[in-house]
Short mmCIF file of C-alpha atoms in Angstrom, two decimals:
data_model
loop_
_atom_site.label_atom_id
_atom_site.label_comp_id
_atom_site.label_asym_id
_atom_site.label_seq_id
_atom_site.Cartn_x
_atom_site.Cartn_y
_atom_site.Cartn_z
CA UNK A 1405 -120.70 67.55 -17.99
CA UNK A 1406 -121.84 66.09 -21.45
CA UNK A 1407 -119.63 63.59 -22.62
CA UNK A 1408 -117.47 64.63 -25.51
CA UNK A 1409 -118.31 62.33 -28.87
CA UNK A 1410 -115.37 59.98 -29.43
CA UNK A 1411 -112.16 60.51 -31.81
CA UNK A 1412 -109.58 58.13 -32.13
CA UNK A 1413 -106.27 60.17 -31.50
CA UNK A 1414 -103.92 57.13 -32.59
CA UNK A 1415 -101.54 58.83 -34.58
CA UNK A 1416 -101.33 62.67 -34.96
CA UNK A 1417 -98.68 63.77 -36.96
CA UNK A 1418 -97.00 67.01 -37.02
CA UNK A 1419 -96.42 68.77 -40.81
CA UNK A 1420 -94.90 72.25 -40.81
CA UNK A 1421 -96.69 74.54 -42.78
CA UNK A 1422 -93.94 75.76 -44.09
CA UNK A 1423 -93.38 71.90 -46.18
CA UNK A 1424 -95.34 72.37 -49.31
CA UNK A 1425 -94.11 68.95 -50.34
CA UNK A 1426 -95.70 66.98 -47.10
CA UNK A 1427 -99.11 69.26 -47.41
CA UNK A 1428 -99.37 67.36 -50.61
CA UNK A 1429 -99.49 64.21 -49.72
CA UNK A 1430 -102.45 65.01 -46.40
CA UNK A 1431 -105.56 63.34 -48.50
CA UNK A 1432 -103.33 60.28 -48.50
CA UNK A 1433 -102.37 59.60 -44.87
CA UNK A 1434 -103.75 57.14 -42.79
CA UNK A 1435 -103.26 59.11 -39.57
CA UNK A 1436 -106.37 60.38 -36.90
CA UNK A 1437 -104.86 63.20 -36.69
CA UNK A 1438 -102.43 66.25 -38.63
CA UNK A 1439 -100.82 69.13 -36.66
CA UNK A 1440 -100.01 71.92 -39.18
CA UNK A 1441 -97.06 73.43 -37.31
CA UNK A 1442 -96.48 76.96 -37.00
CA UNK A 1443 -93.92 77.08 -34.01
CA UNK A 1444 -90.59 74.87 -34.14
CA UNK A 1445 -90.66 73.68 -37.60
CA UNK A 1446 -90.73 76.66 -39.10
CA UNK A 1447 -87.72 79.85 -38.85
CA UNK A 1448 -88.84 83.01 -37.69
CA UNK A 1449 -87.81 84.62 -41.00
CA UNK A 1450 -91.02 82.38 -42.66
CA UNK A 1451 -93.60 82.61 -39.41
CA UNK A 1452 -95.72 84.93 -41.09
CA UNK A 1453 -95.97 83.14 -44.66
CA UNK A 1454 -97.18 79.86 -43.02
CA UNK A 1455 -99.19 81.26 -40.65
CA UNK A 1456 -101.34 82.87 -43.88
CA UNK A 1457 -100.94 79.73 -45.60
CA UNK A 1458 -102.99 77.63 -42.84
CA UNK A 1459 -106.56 78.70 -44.30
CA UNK A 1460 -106.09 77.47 -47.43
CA UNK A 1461 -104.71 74.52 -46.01
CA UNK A 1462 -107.70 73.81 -44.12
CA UNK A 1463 -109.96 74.59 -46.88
CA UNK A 1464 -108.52 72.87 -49.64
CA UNK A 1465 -109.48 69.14 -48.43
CA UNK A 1466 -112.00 66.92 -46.82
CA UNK A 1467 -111.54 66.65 -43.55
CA UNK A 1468 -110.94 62.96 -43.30
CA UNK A 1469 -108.92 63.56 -40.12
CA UNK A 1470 -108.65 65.94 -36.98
CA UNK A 1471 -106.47 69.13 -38.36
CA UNK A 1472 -104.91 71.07 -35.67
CA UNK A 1473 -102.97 73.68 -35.70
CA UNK A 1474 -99.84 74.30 -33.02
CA UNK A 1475 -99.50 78.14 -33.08
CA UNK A 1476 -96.31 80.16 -31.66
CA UNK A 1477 -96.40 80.91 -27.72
CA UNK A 1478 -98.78 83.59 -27.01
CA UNK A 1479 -96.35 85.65 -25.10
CA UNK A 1480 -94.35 85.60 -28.43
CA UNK A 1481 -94.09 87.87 -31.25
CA UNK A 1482 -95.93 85.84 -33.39
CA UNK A 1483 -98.63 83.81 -30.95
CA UNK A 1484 -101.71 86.47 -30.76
CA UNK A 1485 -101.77 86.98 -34.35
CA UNK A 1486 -101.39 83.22 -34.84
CA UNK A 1487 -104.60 82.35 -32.77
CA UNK A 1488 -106.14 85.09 -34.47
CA UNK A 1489 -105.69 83.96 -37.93
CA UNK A 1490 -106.16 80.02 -36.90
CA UNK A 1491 -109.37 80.74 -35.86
CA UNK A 1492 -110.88 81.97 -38.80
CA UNK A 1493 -109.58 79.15 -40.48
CA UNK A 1494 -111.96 76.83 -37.90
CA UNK A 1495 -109.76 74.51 -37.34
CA UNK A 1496 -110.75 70.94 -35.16
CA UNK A 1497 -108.18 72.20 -32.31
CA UNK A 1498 -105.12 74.79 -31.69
CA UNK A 1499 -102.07 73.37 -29.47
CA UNK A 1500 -100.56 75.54 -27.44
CA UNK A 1501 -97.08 75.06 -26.62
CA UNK A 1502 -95.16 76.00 -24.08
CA UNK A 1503 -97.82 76.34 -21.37
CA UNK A 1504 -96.62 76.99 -18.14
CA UNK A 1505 -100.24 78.21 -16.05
CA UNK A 1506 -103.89 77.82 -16.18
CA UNK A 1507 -103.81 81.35 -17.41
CA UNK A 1508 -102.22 80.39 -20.83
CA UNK A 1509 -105.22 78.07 -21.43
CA UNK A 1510 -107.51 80.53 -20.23
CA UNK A 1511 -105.77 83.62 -22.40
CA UNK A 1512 -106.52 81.47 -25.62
CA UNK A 1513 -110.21 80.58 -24.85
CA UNK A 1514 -111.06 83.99 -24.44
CA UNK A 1515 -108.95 85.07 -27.37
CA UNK A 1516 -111.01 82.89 -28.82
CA UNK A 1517 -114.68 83.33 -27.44
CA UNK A 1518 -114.23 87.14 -28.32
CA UNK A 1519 -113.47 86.42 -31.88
CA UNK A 1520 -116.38 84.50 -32.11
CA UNK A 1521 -114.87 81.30 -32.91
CA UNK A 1522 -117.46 77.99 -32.86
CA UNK A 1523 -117.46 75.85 -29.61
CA UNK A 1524 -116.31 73.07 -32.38
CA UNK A 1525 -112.39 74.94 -31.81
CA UNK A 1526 -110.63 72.90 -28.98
CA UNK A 1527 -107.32 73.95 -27.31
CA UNK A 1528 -104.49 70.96 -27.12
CA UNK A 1529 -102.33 71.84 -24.84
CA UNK A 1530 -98.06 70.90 -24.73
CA UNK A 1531 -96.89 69.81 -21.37
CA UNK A 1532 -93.05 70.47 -22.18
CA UNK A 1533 -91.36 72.33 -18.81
CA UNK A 1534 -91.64 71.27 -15.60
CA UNK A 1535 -93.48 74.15 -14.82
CA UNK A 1536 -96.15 72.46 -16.66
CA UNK A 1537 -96.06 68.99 -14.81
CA UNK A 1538 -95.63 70.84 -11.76
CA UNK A 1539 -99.32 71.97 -12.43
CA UNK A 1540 -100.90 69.46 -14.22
CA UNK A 1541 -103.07 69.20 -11.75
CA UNK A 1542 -105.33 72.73 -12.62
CA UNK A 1543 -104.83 71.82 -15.57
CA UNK A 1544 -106.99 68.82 -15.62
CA UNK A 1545 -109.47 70.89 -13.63
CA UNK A 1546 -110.02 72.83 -16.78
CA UNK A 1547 -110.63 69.89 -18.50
CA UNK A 1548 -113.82 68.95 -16.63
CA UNK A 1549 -114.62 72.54 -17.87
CA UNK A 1550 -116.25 72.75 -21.03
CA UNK A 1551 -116.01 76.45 -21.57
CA UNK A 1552 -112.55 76.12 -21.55
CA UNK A 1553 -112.41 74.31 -24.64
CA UNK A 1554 -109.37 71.73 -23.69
CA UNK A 1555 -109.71 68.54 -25.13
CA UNK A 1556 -105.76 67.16 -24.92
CA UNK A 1557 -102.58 67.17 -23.77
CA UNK A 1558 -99.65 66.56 -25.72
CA UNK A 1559 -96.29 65.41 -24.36
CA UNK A 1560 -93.65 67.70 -25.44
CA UNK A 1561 -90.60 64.91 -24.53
CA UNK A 1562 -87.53 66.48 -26.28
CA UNK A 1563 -88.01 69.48 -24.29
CA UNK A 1564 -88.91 68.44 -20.80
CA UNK A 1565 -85.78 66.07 -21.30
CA UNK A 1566 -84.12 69.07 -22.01
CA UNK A 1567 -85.30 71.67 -19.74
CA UNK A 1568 -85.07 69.25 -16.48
CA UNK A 1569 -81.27 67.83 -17.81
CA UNK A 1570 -81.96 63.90 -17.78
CA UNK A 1571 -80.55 61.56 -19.40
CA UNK A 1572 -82.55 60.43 -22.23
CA UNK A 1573 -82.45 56.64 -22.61
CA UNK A 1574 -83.61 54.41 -25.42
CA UNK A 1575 -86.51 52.65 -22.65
CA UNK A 1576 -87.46 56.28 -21.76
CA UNK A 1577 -86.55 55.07 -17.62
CA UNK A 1578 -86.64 58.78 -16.33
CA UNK A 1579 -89.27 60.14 -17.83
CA UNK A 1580 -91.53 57.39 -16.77
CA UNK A 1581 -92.82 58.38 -13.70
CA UNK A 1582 -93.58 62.23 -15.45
CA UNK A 1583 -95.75 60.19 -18.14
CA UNK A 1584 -97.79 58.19 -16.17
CA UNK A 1585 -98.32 61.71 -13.78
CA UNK A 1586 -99.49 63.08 -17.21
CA UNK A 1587 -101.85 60.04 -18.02
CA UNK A 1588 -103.15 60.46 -14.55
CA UNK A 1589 -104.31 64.08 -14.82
CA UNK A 1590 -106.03 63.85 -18.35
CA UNK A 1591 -107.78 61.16 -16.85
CA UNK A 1592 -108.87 63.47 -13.98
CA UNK A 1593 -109.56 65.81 -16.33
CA UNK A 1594 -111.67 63.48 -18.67
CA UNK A 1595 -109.48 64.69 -21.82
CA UNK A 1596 -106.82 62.76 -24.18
CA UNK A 1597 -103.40 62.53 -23.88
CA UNK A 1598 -100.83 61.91 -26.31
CA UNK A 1599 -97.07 60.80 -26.03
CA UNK A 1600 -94.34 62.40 -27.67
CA UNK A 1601 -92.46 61.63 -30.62
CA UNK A 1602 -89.90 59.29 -31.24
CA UNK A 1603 -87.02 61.23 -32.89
CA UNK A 1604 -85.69 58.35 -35.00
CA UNK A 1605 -88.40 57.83 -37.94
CA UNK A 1606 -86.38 55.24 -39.37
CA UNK A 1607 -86.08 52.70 -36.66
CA UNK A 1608 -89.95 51.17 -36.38
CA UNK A 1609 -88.96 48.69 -34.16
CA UNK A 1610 -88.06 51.23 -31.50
CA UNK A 1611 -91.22 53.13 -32.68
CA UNK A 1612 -92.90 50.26 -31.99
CA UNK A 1613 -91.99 49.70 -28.47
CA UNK A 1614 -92.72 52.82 -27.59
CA UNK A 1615 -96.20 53.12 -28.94
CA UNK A 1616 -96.99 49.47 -27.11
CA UNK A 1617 -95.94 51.22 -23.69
CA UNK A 1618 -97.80 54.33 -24.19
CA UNK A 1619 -100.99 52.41 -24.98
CA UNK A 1620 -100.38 50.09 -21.74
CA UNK A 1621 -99.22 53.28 -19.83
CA UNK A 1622 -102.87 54.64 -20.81
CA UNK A 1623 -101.97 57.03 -23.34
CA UNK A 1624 -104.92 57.44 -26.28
CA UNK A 1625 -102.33 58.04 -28.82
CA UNK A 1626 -98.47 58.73 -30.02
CA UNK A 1627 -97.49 62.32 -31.86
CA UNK A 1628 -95.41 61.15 -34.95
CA UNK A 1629 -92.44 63.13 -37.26
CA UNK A 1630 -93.15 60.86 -40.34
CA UNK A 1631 -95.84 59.08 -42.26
CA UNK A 1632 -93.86 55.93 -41.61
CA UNK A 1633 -94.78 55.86 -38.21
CA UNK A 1634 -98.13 56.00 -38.93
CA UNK A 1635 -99.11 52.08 -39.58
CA UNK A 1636 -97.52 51.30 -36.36
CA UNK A 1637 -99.08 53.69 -34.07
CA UNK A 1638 -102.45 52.88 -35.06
CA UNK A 1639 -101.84 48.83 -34.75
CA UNK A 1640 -100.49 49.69 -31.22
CA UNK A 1641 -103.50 52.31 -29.67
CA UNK A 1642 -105.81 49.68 -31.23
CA UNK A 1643 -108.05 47.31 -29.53
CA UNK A 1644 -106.46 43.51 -30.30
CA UNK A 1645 -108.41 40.63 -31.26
CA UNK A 1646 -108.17 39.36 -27.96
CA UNK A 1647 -109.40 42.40 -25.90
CA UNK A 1648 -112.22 42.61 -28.10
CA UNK A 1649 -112.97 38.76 -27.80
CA UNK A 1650 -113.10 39.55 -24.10
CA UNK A 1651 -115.08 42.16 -24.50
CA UNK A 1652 -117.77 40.50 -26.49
CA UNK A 1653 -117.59 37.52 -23.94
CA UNK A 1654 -117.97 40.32 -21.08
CA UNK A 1655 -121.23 41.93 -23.02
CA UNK A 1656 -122.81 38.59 -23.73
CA UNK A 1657 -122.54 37.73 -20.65
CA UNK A 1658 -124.62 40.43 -19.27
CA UNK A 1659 -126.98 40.48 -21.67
CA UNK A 1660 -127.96 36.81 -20.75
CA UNK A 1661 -131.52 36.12 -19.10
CA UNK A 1662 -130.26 34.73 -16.23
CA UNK A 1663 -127.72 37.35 -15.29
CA UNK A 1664 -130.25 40.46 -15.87
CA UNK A 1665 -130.26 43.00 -12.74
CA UNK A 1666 -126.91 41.39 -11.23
CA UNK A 1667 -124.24 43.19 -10.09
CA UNK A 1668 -121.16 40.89 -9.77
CA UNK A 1669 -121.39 37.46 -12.30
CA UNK A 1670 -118.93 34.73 -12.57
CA UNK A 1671 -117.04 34.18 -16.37
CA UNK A 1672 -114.51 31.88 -17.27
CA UNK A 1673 -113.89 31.05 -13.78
CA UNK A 1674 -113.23 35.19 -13.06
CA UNK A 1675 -115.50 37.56 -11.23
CA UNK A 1676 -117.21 40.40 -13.98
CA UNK A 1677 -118.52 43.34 -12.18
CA UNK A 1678 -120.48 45.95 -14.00
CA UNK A 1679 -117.38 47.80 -14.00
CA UNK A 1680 -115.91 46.01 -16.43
CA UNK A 1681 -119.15 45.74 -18.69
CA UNK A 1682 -118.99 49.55 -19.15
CA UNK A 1683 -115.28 49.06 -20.16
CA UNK A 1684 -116.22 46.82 -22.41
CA UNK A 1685 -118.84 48.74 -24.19
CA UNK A 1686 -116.72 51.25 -24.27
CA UNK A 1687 -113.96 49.34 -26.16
CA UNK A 1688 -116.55 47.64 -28.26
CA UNK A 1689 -117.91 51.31 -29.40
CA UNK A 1690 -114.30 52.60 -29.87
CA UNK A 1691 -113.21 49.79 -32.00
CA UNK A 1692 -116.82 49.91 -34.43
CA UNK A 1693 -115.68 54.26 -35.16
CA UNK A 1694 -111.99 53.38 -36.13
CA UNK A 1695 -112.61 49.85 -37.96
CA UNK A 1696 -111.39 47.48 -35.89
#
């Protein structure tokens, strides 16, 4: 399977399309990623006025980050119509909430390959019921599937915490083990994930926290509610001056005469395997695309 090129999916922040007032501001944000929001955000009564709003929203600026768009559920009133429209608009990636089965996924690529959409339109898909979790597992099959079109999961928090009735705690303690199970799969899958949001836009110390255990939990990236949270969330899914300072000392290593064909070397007293030099390239190459 040909390797996907790499985006940085630090920060992805949701904007309904309904909110003329935050559309303004979108040339101006420092975020990877925008998700022009056509399901929760916006009242049923106004569904069909943002959905024909999200061309020109696409159209009217440089694409100087990843635009998504997170239609209505497919099985809903509004969802076929949604993908429909979204597609003409070309966006970088639809999300599909509320996914419960491979099918869903499967439902919108072919919604989409008869439409004649360009390969270039990826599905996200929300993991938000524990039907989802439950099979997270196909799902990451897909991802190893190119003609599927998945690229990402997205943690839908508030409602998992919701539809499985725990108790939501400031350190996130029960919902642990169902985040790392989500990390695990997009791994197996070879596609992003992304944590949910942190409801509270005003306390960035919390936001904070969270976005530093997502990152070491092995998340690429934290969905945000305000452009506040932005600055943070990028610091935290960034490679830090030390990591890359390893990194470099990992690479040079390798690259030295004497250590040419080996396998295993010894640096700083550690053993390096060739593992670890691909990890490091890899970090080396993430951090040159976003700046670091």
């Amino acid at each position: 399977m040909a390797q996907e090129p790499y985006r940085p999916r630090r920060s992805v922040l949701y904007i309904p399309a309904s909110n003329d007032k935050a559309l303004a501001k979108l040339a101006s944000l420092a975020c990877d990623a925008v998700i022009i929001d056509l399901e929760d955000a916006v009242l049923p009564a106004d569904k069909k006025a943002a959905r024909d709003k999200v061309a020109g929203i696409l159209a009217g600026r440089e694409r100087r980050c990843e635009m998504v768009v997170r239609i209505n559920p497919l099985a809903s009133e509004w969802g076929t119509d949604d993908i429909l429209a979204v597609a003409k608009a070309e966006p970088d990636g639809i999300l599909l909430p509320k996914i419960g089965t491979p099918r869903d996924i499967l439902e919108a690529g072919d919604l989409l390959d008869d439409n004649f959409a360009p390969d270039s339109v990826k599905l996200w898909a929300m993991v938000e019921t524990p039907k989802a979790l439950l099979n997270i597992g196909v799902f990451a099959e897909l991802g190893r599937d190119p003609a599927s079109r998945l690229a990402c999961f997205v943690a839908g928090t508030n409602d998992l915490v919701k539809a499985a009735g725990i108790l939501a705690t400031p350190d996130r303690r029960y919902l642990m083990p169902w985040l790392m199970q989500l990390v695990l799969a997009a791994r197996a899958g070879g596609i992003d994930v992304i944590d949910g949001v942190a409801n509270d836009f005003r306390d960035l110390d919390a936001l904070a926290r969270e976005c530093a255990e997502a990152a070491a939990m092995g998340f690429d990236g934290k969905s945000l509610i305000h452009p506040a949270q932005i600055e943070p969330a990028n610091r935290a899914f960034s490679p830090s001056p030390e990591r890359l300072a390893a990194a470099r000392a990992i690479r040079d290593a390798f690259a030295r005469p004497e250590n040419a064909g080996k396998g295993v070397i010894g640096l700083d007293g550690k053993m390096v395997e060739r593992l670890h030099l691909a990890e490091a390239e890899k970090l080396l190459a993430k951090a040159a695309i976003i700046g670091a």
